[in-house]
Structures are given as structure tokens and as C-alpha cells.
Amino acid sequence: MANLLEPFMRISPEVEAALAEGRPVVALESTIISHGMPWPDNLATALEVEGVVRDAGAVPATIAIIQGVPHIGMQREQLEHIARRGTAVQKVSRRDLPLVLAKRMDGATTVSATAALAALAGVHVFVTGGIGGVHRGGEVTMDVSADLTELGRTPIAVVCAGAKSILDIPRTLEVLETQGVAVAAYGTDEFPAFFTPRSGCKAPARVDSAEEAAGMLASLRRLGLGSGMLVAVPVPSEHAAEGEEVEAAIHTALQEAEQRGIKGNEVTPFLLERVRSLTGGRSLAANIKLVKNNARVGAAIARQYAAQLRAQDRREQEQQQQRGRSSGKQVPVLRSKL
Ligand code: PSU
Ligand code: MN
């Protein structure tokens, strides 16, 4: 099936078929593969997370840029290419998209670029590990991840485990509010802090099921606000990393970043890598478990969302048919296929 966005974007046949039929699709990012985890765990995790999404009844759409073309849904060889090259691949946030496309470069997309591309392709549920946020000291440096402003302008539900405490979590929540992002913690009142369910910050809202989260997404889309939402899933307690050990590693990593003058888009990858090596890889194990848990929840939300759109289509068609008998009007385009 020809795609209107070709050749600017390539949607895999599997993803395209699912979208055309209104079946659930879950977007996945690729910076977590290139910059968030080391080879070969990164490839293994990327494939396993896709498997979790499939097993939960949705189609995974991992997003990355290959020779200047955004791919929505990747072949195994393409994933392996990004995973092997690791940090040599350009990290691509929204601002980097024009350059990477124009120069026909490869790129691993962050939450911001992934969300933008997913929404263009018609995918409205997106799973990741942790989102970017306001960095500690961000009130001075203004280092605020483009992930936050993206959520303010893109109608998508991002499912994550909250934000790592390498970030300033209270200010991250403030910016999300300013951006108009609907933030809900999943099954808890507290906003989770990635490795631990506790951040000390109350979540602005709470949902207790995939159905409730999907209901929020459906409302947000129906209103046409154009902004997005964040579903923050706490790490299951059996996988929570030792809080104190990770906190100590984060403290050391932050000091090192400061001493070495790490700036801009290198800050997050530097901190993630230092925390991983300072905890002897234990944080990586927790990281992998938690992304898979998010994938299960995200796939369930995508399924519920698809079911809600289908139910809405049916209701509207019935109403239209009733009205149509008297006025002869056309039946509207199916909402589940938009
Ligand atoms: N936080 C994590 N793991 C990650 C990232 C953040 O715990 O892999 C990645 C995501 O791709 C996120 C990006 O979108 O880092 C944010 O980078 P920055 O802080 O430069 O905006
Ligand atoms: Mn930054």
C-alpha cells in the first residue's frame, strides 16, 4: 500500500496493515538502544521488548532513522546496525530531525523525535524506559529535555517508569504542567522515579487500569488538544534496584559530569553510562526488567484504546445510519483508522 509520506518516512508492512485495520500498535524509541544500554544487551533488549508487545497482542513499531529515512517498524538487521554502532549513531531529538534527514544520516530517536514521528504515522501509544526531564541545576543551565515540550505539542500517550533521579523530578513535573501534559501514575498516587517507585512527589493523577489510561487518551484525542499524556508505571517491587546504591552512583555521576564539563545532549548518556558501570551493571538488569514491564502495560493500553475507538465507530455508524435513513447523509470515515 503506498504511503502518502513516502519517501520521507517508511512504515513497515506489518505496522501499516495494523494501522489500516485499526489494530493496536506500540511505538518504541531507539536512543535507549544506541545510547541507553551497551552492546549486546541493547539488541537483546530491543528484540525482547518487541516480543513482549507482540505477546500482549499489539504490533511493535520501533522507530529510528536509516540513511535519512525515518523507519516506523524496523527489520532485525536494521536494529542490529543501530545497536552495534551504539553511541556512534547520532542521537536525534526533534531539533536534529531536519539535519539528519537532509544529510541522509542514521539516527537513533529520543522520546521527543520518536513521539513526533509516531504521531505523524498515526501511532498514539509509545513505550519507553525513562523520559528526559529538567536536569538538576536546570533552573540555571536551562537544560530541560525536549521530551517535555514534545509531550506538550504531540497527541500521544508515553508509557514510562517516571524519570530517573539524575533529574530534578519536582521541576520536571512543573514543566509538564506548564506544557499541559496529562500525567497519571499507574496504580499508585506517587510519581515513580524509575529504579524505585518512590520519588517523594505526588502524581497529578492516578489511573488503575489500562482501560482508564486508554479512556484518558481517547478524551485527549477527541478534544483535539494536540498535547500528549504520560503514564508513569512504577517498577515492580521485585525488580527495584537497591535505592541507596543507585542514589550513591547518581551522586557520583553528577559530580563527575560537572567536573568534566559535560554539556548539552551528552549529559544524559554520560550519566546513564556512569550509573550503570558504578552499580556493576545491577542498574542495567533493573532497567531491562522495567522496560519490559512498561511494554506489557503499554500494549494493554494500546489494545484498550483500539477497542474503545472501534466501539465509538460502531456507535457513530449506528447513529449515522438512523439519521441517514431520514437525511440520506454519508457515513463518516472510521475513527479507528485515523
Ligand atoms: N532516560 C533514561 N534512559 C534513556 C533516556 C533517558 O533513563 O535512554 C534517553 C531517552 O531517549 C530520552 C533521552 O528521550 O535520553 C533524553 O535525552 P536529553 O536529556 O538529552 O533530552
Ligand atoms: Mn538537554
PDB file of N, CA, C and O in Angstrom, residues 101-139:
ATOM      1  N   LEU A 101      17.812  14.076   8.285  1.00  0.00           N
ATOM      2  CA  LEU A 101      17.103  13.691   7.060  1.00  0.00           C
ATOM      3  C   LEU A 101      17.800  14.272   5.831  1.00  0.00           C
ATOM      4  O   LEU A 101      18.048  13.574   4.850  1.00  0.00           O
ATOM      5  N   ALA A 102      18.144  15.560   5.930  1.00  0.00           N
ATOM      6  CA  ALA A 102      18.745  16.217   4.765  1.00  0.00           C
ATOM      7  C   ALA A 102      20.105  15.619   4.418  1.00  0.00           C
ATOM      8  O   ALA A 102      20.453  15.479   3.250  1.00  0.00           O
ATOM      9  N   LYS A 103      20.865  15.230   5.452  1.00  0.00           N
ATOM     10  CA  LYS A 103      22.204  14.674   5.206  1.00  0.00           C
ATOM     11  C   LYS A 103      22.204  13.162   5.038  1.00  0.00           C
ATOM     12  O   LYS A 103      23.258  12.555   4.932  1.00  0.00           O
ATOM     13  N   ARG A 104      21.013  12.591   5.060  1.00  0.00           N
ATOM     14  CA  ARG A 104      20.877  11.140   4.865  1.00  0.00           C
ATOM     15  C   ARG A 104      21.703  10.339   5.870  1.00  0.00           C
ATOM     16  O   ARG A 104      22.360   9.351   5.539  1.00  0.00           O
ATOM     17  N   MET A 105      21.658  10.795   7.124  1.00  0.00           N
ATOM     18  CA  MET A 105      22.411  10.115   8.173  1.00  0.00           C
ATOM     19  C   MET A 105      21.544   9.051   8.846  1.00  0.00           C
ATOM     20  O   MET A 105      20.327   9.052   8.716  1.00  0.00           O
ATOM     21  N   ASP A 106      22.224   8.176   9.617  1.00  0.00           N
ATOM     22  CA  ASP A 106      21.496   7.279  10.513  1.00  0.00           C
ATOM     23  C   ASP A 106      21.226   8.046  11.801  1.00  0.00           C
ATOM     24  O   ASP A 106      22.026   8.905  12.192  1.00  0.00           O
ATOM     25  N   GLY A 107      20.147   7.728  12.469  1.00  0.00           N
ATOM     26  CA  GLY A 107      19.851   8.416  13.725  1.00  0.00           C
ATOM     27  C   GLY A 107      19.041   7.542  14.663  1.00  0.00           C
ATOM     28  O   GLY A 107      18.184   6.760  14.241  1.00  0.00           O
ATOM     29  N   ALA A 108      19.368   7.676  15.950  1.00  0.00           N
ATOM     30  CA  ALA A 108      18.592   6.982  16.990  1.00  0.00           C
ATOM     31  C   ALA A 108      17.718   8.041  17.641  1.00  0.00           C
ATOM     32  O   ALA A 108      18.210   9.057  18.127  1.00  0.00           O
ATOM     33  N   THR A 109      16.423   7.800  17.638  1.00  0.00           N
ATOM     34  CA  THR A 109      15.482   8.845  18.075  1.00  0.00           C
ATOM     35  C   THR A 109      15.214   8.790  19.580  1.00  0.00           C
ATOM     36  O   THR A 109      15.008   7.733  20.153  1.00  0.00           O
ATOM     37  N   THR A 110      15.225   9.966  20.198  1.00  0.00           N
ATOM     38  CA  THR A 110      14.886  10.109  21.617  1.00  0.00           C
ATOM     39  C   THR A 110      13.360  10.071  21.750  1.00  0.00           C
ATOM     40  O   THR A 110      12.638   9.974  20.747  1.00  0.00           O
ATOM     41  N   VAL A 111      12.905  10.258  22.967  1.00  0.00           N
ATOM     42  CA  VAL A 111      11.455  10.303  23.174  1.00  0.00           C
ATOM     43  C   VAL A 111      10.833  11.417  22.329  1.00  0.00           C
ATOM     44  O   VAL A 111       9.788  11.222  21.698  1.00  0.00           O
ATOM     45  N   SER A 112      11.493  12.576  22.264  1.00  0.00           N
ATOM     46  CA  SER A 112      10.859  13.685  21.533  1.00  0.00           C
ATOM     47  C   SER A 112      10.727  13.380  20.044  1.00  0.00           C
ATOM     48  O   SER A 112       9.640  13.519  19.472  1.00  0.00           O
ATOM     49  N   ALA A 113      11.808  12.937  19.400  1.00  0.00           N
ATOM     50  CA  ALA A 113      11.724  12.669  17.956  1.00  0.00           C
ATOM     51  C   ALA A 113      10.849  11.450  17.672  1.00  0.00           C
ATOM     52  O   ALA A 113      10.102  11.418  16.682  1.00  0.00           O
ATOM     53  N   THR A 114      10.917  10.447  18.552  1.00  0.00           N
ATOM     54  CA  THR A 114      10.088   9.244  18.345  1.00  0.00           C
ATOM     55  C   THR A 114       8.607   9.601  18.425  1.00  0.00           C
ATOM     56  O   THR A 114       7.801   9.147  17.605  1.00  0.00           O
ATOM     57  N   ALA A 115       8.268  10.414  19.411  1.00  0.00           N
ATOM     58  CA  ALA A 115       6.857  10.794  19.575  1.00  0.00           C
ATOM     59  C   ALA A 115       6.379  11.562  18.347  1.00  0.00           C
ATOM     60  O   ALA A 115       5.280  11.314  17.834  1.00  0.00           O
ATOM     61  N   ALA A 116       7.203  12.495  17.867  1.00  0.00           N
ATOM     62  CA  ALA A 116       6.809  13.297  16.703  1.00  0.00           C
ATOM     63  C   ALA A 116       6.576  12.392  15.489  1.00  0.00           C
ATOM     64  O   ALA A 116       5.562  12.520  14.785  1.00  0.00           O
ATOM     65  N   LEU A 117       7.500  11.451  15.250  1.00  0.00           N
ATOM     66  CA  LEU A 117       7.382  10.579  14.074  1.00  0.00           C
ATOM     67  C   LEU A 117       6.229   9.591  14.233  1.00  0.00           C
ATOM     68  O   LEU A 117       5.487   9.331  13.277  1.00  0.00           O
ATOM     69  N   ALA A 118       6.071   9.054  15.448  1.00  0.00           N
ATOM     70  CA  ALA A 118       4.984   8.096  15.685  1.00  0.00           C
ATOM     71  C   ALA A 118       3.642   8.767  15.402  1.00  0.00           C
ATOM     72  O   ALA A 118       2.786   8.206  14.705  1.00  0.00           O
ATOM     73  N   ALA A 119       3.458   9.972  15.920  1.00  0.00           N
ATOM     74  CA  ALA A 119       2.175  10.651  15.735  1.00  0.00           C
ATOM     75  C   ALA A 119       1.923  10.934  14.249  1.00  0.00           C
ATOM     76  O   ALA A 119       0.801  10.789  13.767  1.00  0.00           O
ATOM     77  N   LEU A 120       2.989  11.308  13.524  1.00  0.00           N
ATOM     78  CA  LEU A 120       2.835  11.533  12.070  1.00  0.00           C
ATOM     79  C   LEU A 120       2.355  10.261  11.378  1.00  0.00           C
ATOM     80  O   LEU A 120       1.561  10.318  10.438  1.00  0.00           O
ATOM     81  N   ALA A 121       2.856   9.130  11.857  1.00  0.00           N
ATOM     82  CA  ALA A 121       2.489   7.856  11.232  1.00  0.00           C
ATOM     83  C   ALA A 121       1.120   7.351  11.702  1.00  0.00           C
ATOM     84  O   ALA A 121       0.612   6.364  11.181  1.00  0.00           O
ATOM     85  N   GLY A 122       0.553   7.996  12.737  1.00  0.00           N
ATOM     86  CA  GLY A 122      -0.758   7.567  13.226  1.00  0.00           C
ATOM     87  C   GLY A 122      -0.685   6.581  14.385  1.00  0.00           C
ATOM     88  O   GLY A 122      -1.634   5.866  14.662  1.00  0.00           O
ATOM     89  N   VAL A 123       0.475   6.553  15.079  1.00  0.00           N
ATOM     90  CA  VAL A 123       0.623   5.679  16.254  1.00  0.00           C
ATOM     91  C   VAL A 123       0.473   6.545  17.497  1.00  0.00           C
ATOM     92  O   VAL A 123       1.127   7.585  17.618  1.00  0.00           O
ATOM     93  N   HIS A 124      -0.390   6.133  18.436  1.00  0.00           N
ATOM     94  CA  HIS A 124      -0.711   7.019  19.560  1.00  0.00           C
ATOM     95  C   HIS A 124      -0.364   6.469  20.940  1.00  0.00           C
ATOM     96  O   HIS A 124      -0.675   7.097  21.952  1.00  0.00           O
ATOM     97  N   VAL A 125       0.293   5.311  20.959  1.00  0.00           N
ATOM     98  CA  VAL A 125       0.802   4.790  22.234  1.00  0.00           C
ATOM     99  C   VAL A 125       2.285   4.472  22.032  1.00  0.00           C
ATOM    100  O   VAL A 125       2.667   3.883  21.018  1.00  0.00           O
ATOM    101  N   PHE A 126       3.092   4.868  22.987  1.00  0.00           N
ATOM    102  CA  PHE A 126       4.546   4.805  22.855  1.00  0.00           C
ATOM    103  C   PHE A 126       5.132   4.377  24.201  1.00  0.00           C
ATOM    104  O   PHE A 126       4.832   4.975  25.232  1.00  0.00           O
ATOM    105  N   VAL A 127       5.960   3.331  24.165  1.00  0.00           N
ATOM    106  CA  VAL A 127       6.560   2.818  25.413  1.00  0.00           C
ATOM    107  C   VAL A 127       8.050   3.118  25.447  1.00  0.00           C
ATOM    108  O   VAL A 127       8.758   2.930  24.452  1.00  0.00           O
ATOM    109  N   THR A 128       8.526   3.557  26.596  1.00  0.00           N
ATOM    110  CA  THR A 128       9.964   3.728  26.787  1.00  0.00           C
ATOM    111  C   THR A 128      10.324   3.341  28.219  1.00  0.00           C
ATOM    112  O   THR A 128       9.474   2.830  28.959  1.00  0.00           O
ATOM    113  N   GLY A 129      11.598   3.593  28.611  1.00  0.00           N
ATOM    114  CA  GLY A 129      12.024   3.322  29.980  1.00  0.00           C
ATOM    115  C   GLY A 129      11.768   4.547  30.845  1.00  0.00           C
ATOM    116  O   GLY A 129      10.787   4.632  31.577  1.00  0.00           O
ATOM    117  N   GLY A 130      12.673   5.509  30.705  1.00  0.00           N
ATOM    118  CA  GLY A 130      12.501   6.763  31.449  1.00  0.00           C
ATOM    119  C   GLY A 130      12.507   7.917  30.470  1.00  0.00           C
ATOM    120  O   GLY A 130      13.158   7.853  29.427  1.00  0.00           O
ATOM    121  N   ILE A 131      11.776   8.970  30.778  1.00  0.00           N
ATOM    122  CA  ILE A 131      11.796  10.137  29.892  1.00  0.00           C
ATOM    123  C   ILE A 131      12.871  11.127  30.360  1.00  0.00           C
ATOM    124  O   ILE A 131      13.311  11.099  31.506  1.00  0.00           O
ATOM    125  N   GLY A 132      13.256  12.012  29.444  1.00  0.00           N
ATOM    126  CA  GLY A 132      14.133  13.112  29.818  1.00  0.00           C
ATOM    127  C   GLY A 132      13.328  14.111  30.641  1.00  0.00           C
ATOM    128  O   GLY A 132      12.092  14.053  30.684  1.00  0.00           O
ATOM    129  N   GLY A 133      14.026  15.027  31.301  1.00  0.00           N
ATOM    130  CA  GLY A 133      13.310  15.994  32.130  1.00  0.00           C
ATOM    131  C   GLY A 133      14.152  17.232  32.370  1.00  0.00           C
ATOM    132  O   GLY A 133      15.062  17.526  31.593  1.00  0.00           O
ATOM    133  N   VAL A 134      13.853  17.917  33.455  1.00  0.00           N
ATOM    134  CA  VAL A 134      14.663  19.073  33.854  1.00  0.00           C
ATOM    135  C   VAL A 134      15.883  18.512  34.574  1.00  0.00           C
ATOM    136  O   VAL A 134      15.743  17.754  35.537  1.00  0.00           O
ATOM    137  N   HIS A 135      17.070  18.871  34.088  1.00  0.00           N
ATOM    138  CA  HIS A 135      18.268  18.385  34.773  1.00  0.00           C
ATOM    139  C   HIS A 135      18.452  19.100  36.104  1.00  0.00           C
ATOM    140  O   HIS A 135      17.928  20.198  36.306  1.00  0.00           O
ATOM    141  N   ARG A 136      19.162  18.460  37.013  1.00  0.00           N
ATOM    142  CA  ARG A 136      19.450  19.139  38.278  1.00  0.00           C
ATOM    143  C   ARG A 136      20.268  20.385  37.956  1.00  0.00           C
ATOM    144  O   ARG A 136      21.196  20.339  37.140  1.00  0.00           O
ATOM    145  N   GLY A 137      19.907  21.476  38.534  1.00  0.00           N
ATOM    146  CA  GLY A 137      20.547  22.751  38.193  1.00  0.00           C
ATOM    147  C   GLY A 137      19.939  23.366  36.941  1.00  0.00           C
ATOM    148  O   GLY A 137      20.401  24.397  36.448  1.00  0.00           O
ATOM    149  N   GLY A 138      18.896  22.747  36.419  1.00  0.00           N
ATOM    150  CA  GLY A 138      18.272  23.208  35.174  1.00  0.00           C
ATOM    151  C   GLY A 138      17.705  24.618  35.274  1.00  0.00           C
ATOM    152  O   GLY A 138      17.544  25.297  34.252  1.00  0.00           O
ATOM    153  N   GLU A 139      17.413  25.057  36.518  1.00  0.00           N
ATOM    154  CA  GLU A 139      16.897  26.430  36.675  1.00  0.00           C
ATOM    155  C   GLU A 139      17.976  27.447  36.325  1.00  0.00           C
ATOM    156  O   GLU A 139      17.675  28.613  36.051  1.00  0.00           O
TER     157      GLU A 139
END
